mmCIF file with all atom_site columns, C-alpha atoms in Angstrom:
data_model
loop_
_atom_site.group_PDB
_atom_site.id
_atom_site.type_symbol
_atom_site.label_atom_id
_atom_site.label_alt_id
_atom_site.label_comp_id
_atom_site.label_asym_id
_atom_site.label_entity_id
_atom_site.label_seq_id
_atom_site.pdbx_PDB_ins_code
_atom_site.Cartn_x
_atom_site.Cartn_y
_atom_site.Cartn_z
_atom_site.occupancy
_atom_site.B_iso_or_equiv
_atom_site.pdbx_formal_charge
_atom_site.auth_seq_id
_atom_site.auth_comp_id
_atom_site.auth_asym_id
_atom_site.auth_atom_id
_atom_site.pdbx_PDB_model_num
ATOM 1   C CA . MET A 1 1   ? 23.562  2.557   6.269   1.00 56.00 ? 8   MET A CA 1
ATOM 2   C CA . ASN A 1 2   ? 21.021  4.803   5.626   1.00 85.00 ? 9   ASN A CA 1
ATOM 3   C CA . SER A 1 3   ? 18.633  3.089   3.477   1.00 94.00 ? 10  SER A CA 1
ATOM 4   C CA . PRO A 1 4   ? 14.893  2.879   2.657   1.00 97.00 ? 11  PRO A CA 1
ATOM 5   C CA . ALA A 1 5   ? 15.505  -0.376  3.472   1.00 98.00 ? 12  ALA A CA 1
ATOM 6   C CA . ALA A 1 6   ? 17.807  -0.227  6.578   1.00 97.00 ? 13  ALA A CA 1
ATOM 7   C CA . GLN A 1 7   ? 15.537  2.217   7.709   1.00 97.00 ? 14  GLN A CA 1
ATOM 8   C CA . VAL A 1 8   ? 13.040  -0.067  7.499   1.00 98.00 ? 15  VAL A CA 1
ATOM 9   C CA . VAL A 1 9   ? 15.048  -2.482  9.434   1.00 98.00 ? 16  VAL A CA 1
ATOM 10  C CA . ARG A 1 10  ? 15.360  -0.527  11.470  1.00 97.00 ? 17  ARG A CA 1
ATOM 11  C CA . LEU A 1 11  ? 11.683  0.355   13.017  1.00 97.00 ? 18  LEU A CA 1
ATOM 12  C CA . LEU A 1 12  ? 10.207  -2.996  12.205  1.00 97.00 ? 19  LEU A CA 1
ATOM 13  C CA . THR A 1 13  ? 13.195  -3.742  15.397  1.00 97.00 ? 20  THR A CA 1
ATOM 14  C CA . VAL A 1 14  ? 12.359  -1.134  17.544  1.00 96.00 ? 21  VAL A CA 1
ATOM 15  C CA . ASN A 1 15  ? 8.478   -1.814  17.019  1.00 95.00 ? 22  ASN A CA 1
ATOM 16  C CA . GLY A 1 16  ? 9.080   -5.660  18.157  1.00 97.00 ? 23  GLY A CA 1
ATOM 17  C CA . GLN A 1 17  ? 7.648   -6.458  14.731  1.00 97.00 ? 24  GLN A CA 1
ATOM 18  C CA . THR A 1 18  ? 8.456   -8.750  11.523  1.00 98.00 ? 25  THR A CA 1
ATOM 19  C CA . LEU A 1 19  ? 8.129   -9.102  7.982   1.00 98.00 ? 26  LEU A CA 1
ATOM 20  C CA . ALA A 1 20  ? 7.913   -10.980 5.081   1.00 98.00 ? 27  ALA A CA 1
ATOM 21  C CA . VAL A 1 21  ? 7.750   -10.284 1.168   1.00 98.00 ? 28  VAL A CA 1
ATOM 22  C CA . ALA A 1 22  ? 5.786   -11.636 -1.626  1.00 98.00 ? 29  ALA A CA 1
ATOM 23  C CA . GLU A 1 23  ? 7.686   -10.322 -5.039  1.00 98.00 ? 30  GLU A CA 1
ATOM 24  C CA . SER A 1 24  ? 6.315   -11.344 -8.087  1.00 98.00 ? 31  SER A CA 1
ATOM 25  C CA . LEU A 1 25  ? 8.087   -9.080  -11.127 1.00 97.00 ? 32  LEU A CA 1
ATOM 26  C CA . THR A 1 26  ? 11.216  -8.501  -8.685  1.00 98.00 ? 33  THR A CA 1
ATOM 27  C CA . GLY A 1 27  ? 12.170  -11.670 -8.481  1.00 98.00 ? 34  GLY A CA 1
ATOM 28  C CA . GLY A 1 28  ? 13.684  -11.591 -5.366  1.00 98.00 ? 35  GLY A CA 1
ATOM 29  C CA . LEU A 1 29  ? 14.996  -8.507  -5.286  1.00 98.00 ? 36  LEU A CA 1
ATOM 30  C CA . VAL A 1 30  ? 13.111  -6.527  -2.795  1.00 98.00 ? 37  VAL A CA 1
ATOM 31  C CA . ALA A 1 31  ? 13.806  -9.207  -0.337  1.00 98.00 ? 38  ALA A CA 1
ATOM 32  C CA . ALA A 1 32  ? 17.728  -8.448  -1.529  1.00 98.00 ? 39  ALA A CA 1
ATOM 33  C CA . GLU A 1 33  ? 17.724  -5.113  -0.168  1.00 98.00 ? 40  GLU A CA 1
ATOM 34  C CA . ILE A 1 34  ? 15.947  -5.823  2.793   1.00 98.00 ? 41  ILE A CA 1
ATOM 35  C CA . THR A 1 35  ? 18.888  -8.574  3.675   1.00 98.00 ? 42  THR A CA 1
ATOM 36  C CA . ALA A 1 36  ? 21.681  -6.068  2.270   1.00 98.00 ? 43  ALA A CA 1
ATOM 37  C CA . ALA A 1 37  ? 20.135  -3.961  5.394   1.00 97.00 ? 44  ALA A CA 1
ATOM 38  C CA . PRO A 1 38  ? 22.305  -4.869  9.453   1.00 96.00 ? 45  PRO A CA 1
ATOM 39  C CA . GLY A 1 39  ? 20.463  -6.367  11.204  1.00 97.00 ? 46  GLY A CA 1
ATOM 40  C CA . ALA A 1 40  ? 17.321  -7.329  9.630   1.00 98.00 ? 47  ALA A CA 1
ATOM 41  C CA . SER A 1 41  ? 17.899  -11.001 10.675  1.00 98.00 ? 48  SER A CA 1
ATOM 42  C CA . LYS A 1 42  ? 16.511  -9.026  14.134  1.00 97.00 ? 49  LYS A CA 1
ATOM 43  C CA . ALA A 1 43  ? 13.157  -8.529  11.661  1.00 98.00 ? 50  ALA A CA 1
ATOM 44  C CA . PHE A 1 44  ? 12.786  -10.520 8.544   1.00 98.00 ? 51  PHE A CA 1
ATOM 45  C CA . ARG A 1 45  ? 11.306  -13.151 8.874   1.00 98.00 ? 52  ARG A CA 1
ATOM 46  C CA . GLY A 1 46  ? 11.395  -14.439 5.056   1.00 98.00 ? 53  GLY A CA 1
ATOM 47  C CA . SER A 1 47  ? 9.798   -14.328 1.147   1.00 98.00 ? 54  SER A CA 1
ATOM 48  C CA . VAL A 1 48  ? 7.703   -15.852 -1.814  1.00 98.00 ? 55  VAL A CA 1
ATOM 49  C CA . THR A 1 49  ? 8.626   -15.235 -5.206  1.00 98.00 ? 56  THR A CA 1
ATOM 50  C CA . ALA A 1 50  ? 5.863   -16.214 -6.618  1.00 98.00 ? 57  ALA A CA 1
ATOM 51  C CA . TYR A 1 51  ? 6.194   -15.467 -10.799 1.00 96.00 ? 58  TYR A CA 1
ATOM 52  C CA . ALA A 1 52  ? 4.133   -18.727 -12.300 1.00 96.00 ? 59  ALA A CA 1
ATOM 53  C CA . THR A 1 53  ? 0.259   -16.842 -12.195 1.00 96.00 ? 60  THR A CA 1
ATOM 54  C CA . GLU A 1 54  ? -0.167  -20.595 -10.164 1.00 97.00 ? 61  GLU A CA 1
ATOM 55  C CA . LEU A 1 55  ? 2.081   -19.247 -7.447  1.00 97.00 ? 62  LEU A CA 1
ATOM 56  C CA . LYS A 1 56  ? 0.406   -16.749 -6.768  1.00 98.00 ? 63  LYS A CA 1
ATOM 57  C CA . HIS A 1 57  ? -2.782  -18.660 -5.984  1.00 98.00 ? 64  HIS A CA 1
ATOM 58  C CA . GLU A 1 58  ? -1.190  -22.034 -4.342  1.00 98.00 ? 65  GLU A CA 1
ATOM 59  C CA . LEU A 1 59  ? 1.331   -20.282 -1.908  1.00 97.00 ? 66  LEU A CA 1
ATOM 60  C CA . LEU A 1 60  ? -0.016  -17.268 -1.335  1.00 98.00 ? 67  LEU A CA 1
ATOM 61  C CA . GLY A 1 61  ? -3.544  -17.792 -1.562  1.00 98.00 ? 68  GLY A CA 1
ATOM 62  C CA . VAL A 1 62  ? -5.096  -15.646 -3.942  1.00 98.00 ? 69  VAL A CA 1
ATOM 63  C CA . ASP A 1 63  ? -8.537  -16.094 -5.226  1.00 98.00 ? 70  ASP A CA 1
ATOM 64  C CA . ALA A 1 64  ? -8.292  -18.204 -8.691  1.00 97.00 ? 71  ALA A CA 1
ATOM 65  C CA . THR A 1 65  ? -10.544 -16.418 -9.422  1.00 98.00 ? 72  THR A CA 1
ATOM 66  C CA . LEU A 1 66  ? -9.903  -12.600 -9.623  1.00 97.00 ? 73  LEU A CA 1
ATOM 67  C CA . LEU A 1 67  ? -6.362  -14.692 -11.352 1.00 98.00 ? 74  LEU A CA 1
ATOM 68  C CA . ASP A 1 68  ? -8.390  -15.720 -13.864 1.00 97.00 ? 75  ASP A CA 1
ATOM 69  C CA . GLN A 1 69  ? -11.016 -13.064 -15.042 1.00 97.00 ? 76  GLN A CA 1
ATOM 70  C CA . CYS A 1 70  ? -7.991  -9.980  -13.959 1.00 96.00 ? 77  CYS A CA 1
ATOM 71  C CA . GLY A 1 71  ? -5.061  -12.142 -14.131 1.00 97.00 ? 78  GLY A CA 1
ATOM 72  C CA . ALA A 1 72  ? -2.121  -11.650 -12.258 1.00 97.00 ? 79  ALA A CA 1
ATOM 73  C CA . VAL A 1 73  ? -1.635  -7.615  -12.850 1.00 98.00 ? 80  VAL A CA 1
ATOM 74  C CA . ASP A 1 74  ? -4.314  -6.216  -10.817 1.00 97.00 ? 81  ASP A CA 1
ATOM 75  C CA . PRO A 1 75  ? -4.542  -4.272  -7.312  1.00 98.00 ? 82  PRO A CA 1
ATOM 76  C CA . GLN A 1 76  ? -6.496  -6.875  -5.240  1.00 98.00 ? 83  GLN A CA 1
ATOM 77  C CA . VAL A 1 77  ? -3.869  -9.416  -6.451  1.00 98.00 ? 84  VAL A CA 1
ATOM 78  C CA . ALA A 1 78  ? -0.998  -8.084  -4.862  1.00 98.00 ? 85  ALA A CA 1
ATOM 79  C CA . ALA A 1 79  ? -2.976  -7.130  -2.029  1.00 98.00 ? 86  ALA A CA 1
ATOM 80  C CA . GLN A 1 80  ? -3.709  -10.561 -1.351  1.00 98.00 ? 87  GLN A CA 1
ATOM 81  C CA . MET A 1 81  ? 0.000   -11.793 -2.435  1.00 98.00 ? 88  MET A CA 1
ATOM 82  C CA . ALA A 1 82  ? 0.560   -9.335  0.948   1.00 98.00 ? 89  ALA A CA 1
ATOM 83  C CA . ALA A 1 83  ? -2.604  -10.204 3.163   1.00 97.00 ? 90  ALA A CA 1
ATOM 84  C CA . GLY A 1 84  ? -1.485  -14.163 1.992   1.00 98.00 ? 91  GLY A CA 1
ATOM 85  C CA . VAL A 1 85  ? 3.244   -13.856 2.478   1.00 98.00 ? 92  VAL A CA 1
ATOM 86  C CA . ARG A 1 86  ? 2.012   -11.739 5.969   1.00 98.00 ? 93  ARG A CA 1
ATOM 87  C CA . LYS A 1 87  ? -0.497  -14.959 7.305   1.00 97.00 ? 94  LYS A CA 1
ATOM 88  C CA . ALA A 1 88  ? 1.940   -18.108 5.489   1.00 98.00 ? 95  ALA A CA 1
ATOM 89  C CA . LEU A 1 89  ? 5.112   -16.796 6.802   1.00 98.00 ? 96  LEU A CA 1
ATOM 90  C CA . GLY A 1 90  ? 3.644   -15.435 10.034  1.00 98.00 ? 97  GLY A CA 1
ATOM 91  C CA . ALA A 1 91  ? 4.412   -12.062 9.865   1.00 98.00 ? 98  ALA A CA 1
ATOM 92  C CA . ASP A 1 92  ? 3.581   -9.167  11.940  1.00 97.00 ? 99  ASP A CA 1
ATOM 93  C CA . TRP A 1 93  ? 3.973   -7.082  7.961   1.00 98.00 ? 100 TRP A CA 1
ATOM 94  C CA . GLY A 1 94  ? 3.512   -8.219  4.234   1.00 98.00 ? 101 GLY A CA 1
ATOM 95  C CA . ILE A 1 95  ? 4.210   -6.153  1.396   1.00 98.00 ? 102 ILE A CA 1
ATOM 96  C CA . ALA A 1 96  ? 4.211   -7.903  -2.456  1.00 98.00 ? 103 ALA A CA 1
ATOM 97  C CA . THR A 1 97  ? 4.781   -6.586  -6.015  1.00 98.00 ? 104 THR A CA 1
ATOM 98  C CA . THR A 1 98  ? 2.917   -7.761  -9.192  1.00 98.00 ? 105 THR A CA 1
ATOM 99  C CA . GLY A 1 99  ? 3.016   -6.276  -12.629 1.00 98.00 ? 106 GLY A CA 1
ATOM 100 C CA . VAL A 1 100 ? 4.998   -6.022  -15.997 1.00 98.00 ? 107 VAL A CA 1
ATOM 101 C CA . ALA A 1 101 ? 8.259   -5.723  -16.585 1.00 97.00 ? 108 ALA A CA 1
ATOM 102 C CA . GLY A 1 102 ? 8.459   -6.169  -20.299 1.00 96.00 ? 109 GLY A CA 1
ATOM 103 C CA . PRO A 1 103 ? 9.674   -6.224  -22.712 1.00 95.00 ? 110 PRO A CA 1
ATOM 104 C CA . GLU A 1 104 ? 6.205   -7.525  -24.059 1.00 95.00 ? 111 GLU A CA 1
ATOM 105 C CA . PRO A 1 105 ? 2.886   -6.923  -22.167 1.00 96.00 ? 112 PRO A CA 1
ATOM 106 C CA . GLN A 1 106 ? 1.182   -9.435  -19.906 1.00 94.00 ? 113 GLN A CA 1
ATOM 107 C CA . ASP A 1 107 ? -2.374  -9.803  -19.752 1.00 88.00 ? 114 ASP A CA 1
ATOM 108 C CA . GLY A 1 108 ? -3.998  -7.262  -20.933 1.00 92.00 ? 115 GLY A CA 1
ATOM 109 C CA . LYS A 1 109 ? -1.317  -4.224  -19.617 1.00 96.00 ? 116 LYS A CA 1
ATOM 110 C CA . PRO A 1 110 ? 0.706   -2.180  -20.440 1.00 98.00 ? 117 PRO A CA 1
ATOM 111 C CA . VAL A 1 111 ? 4.596   -2.215  -19.660 1.00 98.00 ? 118 VAL A CA 1
ATOM 112 C CA . GLY A 1 112 ? 5.629   -0.278  -16.667 1.00 98.00 ? 119 GLY A CA 1
ATOM 113 C CA . THR A 1 113 ? 2.272   -1.349  -15.351 1.00 98.00 ? 120 THR A CA 1
ATOM 114 C CA . VAL A 1 114 ? 3.246   -2.022  -11.657 1.00 98.00 ? 121 VAL A CA 1
ATOM 115 C CA . TYR A 1 115 ? 0.796   -2.949  -8.266  1.00 98.00 ? 122 TYR A CA 1
ATOM 116 C CA . VAL A 1 116 ? 3.404   -2.940  -4.375  1.00 98.00 ? 123 VAL A CA 1
ATOM 117 C CA . ALA A 1 117 ? 0.843   -3.421  -1.248  1.00 98.00 ? 124 ALA A CA 1
ATOM 118 C CA . VAL A 1 118 ? 1.575   -3.767  1.786   1.00 98.00 ? 125 VAL A CA 1
ATOM 119 C CA . ASP A 1 119 ? -0.695  -5.387  5.070   1.00 98.00 ? 126 ASP A CA 1
ATOM 120 C CA . GLY A 1 120 ? 0.228   -5.071  8.216   1.00 96.00 ? 127 GLY A CA 1
ATOM 121 C CA . PRO A 1 121 ? -1.602  -5.378  11.644  1.00 92.00 ? 128 PRO A CA 1
ATOM 122 C CA . ALA A 1 122 ? -5.404  -3.624  11.560  1.00 71.00 ? 129 ALA A CA 1
ATOM 123 C CA . GLU A 1 123 ? -5.957  -0.657  14.445  1.00 57.00 ? 130 GLU A CA 1
ATOM 124 C CA . GLY A 1 124 ? -8.446  1.640   14.635  1.00 41.00 ? 131 GLY A CA 1
ATOM 125 C CA . ALA A 1 125 ? -10.200 3.278   11.482  1.00 39.00 ? 132 ALA A CA 1
ATOM 126 C CA . SER A 1 126 ? -8.364  0.784   8.834   1.00 41.00 ? 133 SER A CA 1
ATOM 127 C CA . ALA A 1 127 ? -9.151  -2.658  10.816  1.00 39.00 ? 134 ALA A CA 1
ATOM 128 C CA . ALA A 1 128 ? -12.134 -1.977  8.824   1.00 39.00 ? 135 ALA A CA 1
ATOM 129 C CA . THR A 1 129 ? -10.056 -2.541  5.353   1.00 43.00 ? 136 THR A CA 1
ATOM 130 C CA . GLY A 1 130 ? -8.227  -4.635  6.982   1.00 53.00 ? 137 GLY A CA 1
ATOM 131 C CA . GLY A 1 131 ? -4.721  -3.211  7.848   1.00 70.00 ? 138 GLY A CA 1
ATOM 132 C CA . GLY A 1 132 ? -4.013  -3.264  3.720   1.00 89.00 ? 139 GLY A CA 1
ATOM 133 C CA . LYS A 1 133 ? -2.948  -0.532  1.529   1.00 96.00 ? 140 LYS A CA 1
ATOM 134 C CA . VAL A 1 134 ? -2.458  -1.072  -2.665  1.00 98.00 ? 141 VAL A CA 1
ATOM 135 C CA . THR A 1 135 ? -0.251  1.379   -5.121  1.00 98.00 ? 142 THR A CA 1
ATOM 136 C CA . ALA A 1 136 ? -1.029  1.832   -9.025  1.00 98.00 ? 143 ALA A CA 1
ATOM 137 C CA . LEU A 1 137 ? 2.599   3.071   -10.423 1.00 98.00 ? 144 LEU A CA 1
ATOM 138 C CA . ARG A 1 138 ? 2.369   3.655   -14.245 1.00 98.00 ? 145 ARG A CA 1
ATOM 139 C CA . LEU A 1 139 ? 6.599   3.513   -14.910 1.00 98.00 ? 146 LEU A CA 1
ATOM 140 C CA . ASN A 1 140 ? 8.858   4.130   -17.205 1.00 97.00 ? 147 ASN A CA 1
ATOM 141 C CA . GLY A 1 141 ? 12.334  3.200   -18.489 1.00 96.00 ? 148 GLY A CA 1
ATOM 142 C CA . ASP A 1 142 ? 13.854  -0.035  -19.426 1.00 97.00 ? 149 ASP A CA 1
ATOM 143 C CA . ARG A 1 143 ? 13.405  -3.611  -17.266 1.00 97.00 ? 150 ARG A CA 1
ATOM 144 C CA . ALA A 1 144 ? 16.186  -2.620  -14.691 1.00 98.00 ? 151 ALA A CA 1
ATOM 145 C CA . GLU A 1 145 ? 15.075  0.091   -13.986 1.00 98.00 ? 152 GLU A CA 1
ATOM 146 C CA . ILE A 1 146 ? 11.384  -0.698  -14.060 1.00 98.00 ? 153 ILE A CA 1
ATOM 147 C CA . ARG A 1 147 ? 12.072  -3.794  -11.623 1.00 98.00 ? 154 ARG A CA 1
ATOM 148 C CA . MET A 1 148 ? 13.992  -1.843  -8.969  1.00 98.00 ? 155 MET A CA 1
ATOM 149 C CA . GLU A 1 149 ? 11.597  1.612   -9.303  1.00 98.00 ? 156 GLU A CA 1
ATOM 150 C CA . SER A 1 150 ? 9.506   -1.118  -7.512  1.00 98.00 ? 157 SER A CA 1
ATOM 151 C CA . VAL A 1 151 ? 11.934  -2.699  -5.228  1.00 98.00 ? 158 VAL A CA 1
ATOM 152 C CA . ARG A 1 152 ? 12.138  0.981   -3.399  1.00 98.00 ? 159 ARG A CA 1
ATOM 153 C CA . SER A 1 153 ? 8.512   2.077   -4.473  1.00 98.00 ? 160 SER A CA 1
ATOM 154 C CA . VAL A 1 154 ? 7.163   -1.220  -2.276  1.00 98.00 ? 161 VAL A CA 1
ATOM 155 C CA . LEU A 1 155 ? 9.840   -0.207  0.642   1.00 98.00 ? 162 LEU A CA 1
ATOM 156 C CA . ALA A 1 156 ? 8.554   3.681   0.011   1.00 97.00 ? 163 ALA A CA 1
ATOM 157 C CA . LEU A 1 157 ? 4.924   2.349   1.004   1.00 97.00 ? 164 LEU A CA 1
ATOM 158 C CA . LEU A 1 158 ? 5.743   0.041   4.109   1.00 97.00 ? 165 LEU A CA 1
ATOM 159 C CA . LEU A 1 159 ? 7.909   3.568   5.227   1.00 97.00 ? 166 LEU A CA 1
ATOM 160 C CA . GLU A 1 160 ? 5.393   5.270   4.899   1.00 95.00 ? 167 GLU A CA 1
ATOM 161 C CA . GLU A 1 161 ? 2.670   2.500   6.857   1.00 95.00 ? 168 GLU A CA 1
ATOM 162 C CA . LEU A 1 162 ? 5.850   2.209   9.566   1.00 94.00 ? 169 LEU A CA 1
ATOM 163 C CA . THR A 1 163 ? 5.947   5.875   10.841  1.00 92.00 ? 170 THR A CA 1
ATOM 164 C CA . GLY A 1 164 ? 2.243   6.811   10.037  1.00 86.00 ? 171 GLY A CA 1
ATOM 165 C CA . GLU A 1 165 ? 1.286   3.899   12.953  1.00 61.00 ? 172 GLU A CA 1
ATOM 166 C CA . GLN A 1 166 ? 3.977   5.168   15.371  1.00 52.00 ? 173 GLN A CA 1
ATOM 167 C CA . THR A 1 167 ? 2.160   8.381   17.603  1.00 43.00 ? 174 THR A CA 1
ATOM 168 C CA . GLY A 1 168 ? 4.704   11.076  17.784  1.00 43.00 ? 175 GLY A CA 1
ATOM 169 C CA . ASN A 1 169 ? 6.224   10.679  20.652  1.00 39.00 ? 176 ASN A CA 1
ATOM 170 C CA . GLU A 1 170 ? 6.707   7.305   19.615  1.00 43.00 ? 177 GLU A CA 1
ATOM 171 C CA . ARG A 1 171 ? 8.968   9.001   17.014  1.00 40.00 ? 178 ARG A CA 1
ATOM 172 C CA . ALA A 1 172 ? 10.488  10.741  19.467  1.00 43.00 ? 179 ALA A CA 1
ATOM 173 C CA . GLN A 1 173 ? 11.597  8.607   21.380  1.00 42.00 ? 180 GLN A CA 1
ATOM 174 C CA . ASP A 1 174 ? 12.838  6.169   18.928  1.00 44.00 ? 181 ASP A CA 1
ATOM 175 C CA . THR A 1 175 ? 14.941  9.517   17.066  1.00 41.00 ? 182 THR A CA 1
ATOM 176 C CA . GLU A 1 176 ? 16.721  9.727   20.919  1.00 42.00 ? 183 GLU A CA 1
ATOM 177 C CA . ARG A 1 177 ? 17.394  6.280   20.828  1.00 41.00 ? 184 ARG A CA 1
ATOM 178 C CA . ASN A 1 178 ? 19.448  6.508   17.348  1.00 41.00 ? 185 ASN A CA 1
ATOM 179 C CA . GLY A 1 179 ? 20.833  9.631   17.396  1.00 42.00 ? 186 GLY A CA 1
ATOM 180 C CA . GLY A 1 180 ? 18.240  12.201  15.486  1.00 42.00 ? 187 GLY A CA 1
ATOM 181 C CA . PHE A 1 181 ? 17.175  14.799  16.021  1.00 33.00 ? 188 PHE A CA 1
#
């Protein structure tokens, strides 16, 4: 199994790190994808599905004023969700999804507007930004397609951050340990 979720679990395990997930529009699909990967229990701390807007504030610490002014579908909300779940569940990494899967627009945002975020250990130059990154997506398709593409996108963003964290030598050692080239 070499799915993005399996790659995430493998990299986290090799690095001795953990992951927590905050989900809105994906409704638990990210957590399901991760826990389907063999060995997930070594790295996955848990998840919060904060579908209702007020839960983003109450459970994940998203700024209430931000939610009132911008709604739940906002890049800063995604960033705060990732940071909040990381803190709440005591993980090294936090990822988050928020957006509009449809069929109707939400908070003035069209269907297909999605933000995915990752928050991780702040090191070096990234310390100034708090170790977080947000990607804005404009997805097409029906509700199910938008939700699944959101899952793929947040896992890809985390993979990008995890592989960027390792130096070239660490990647080579990891590849050798796992039977790669």
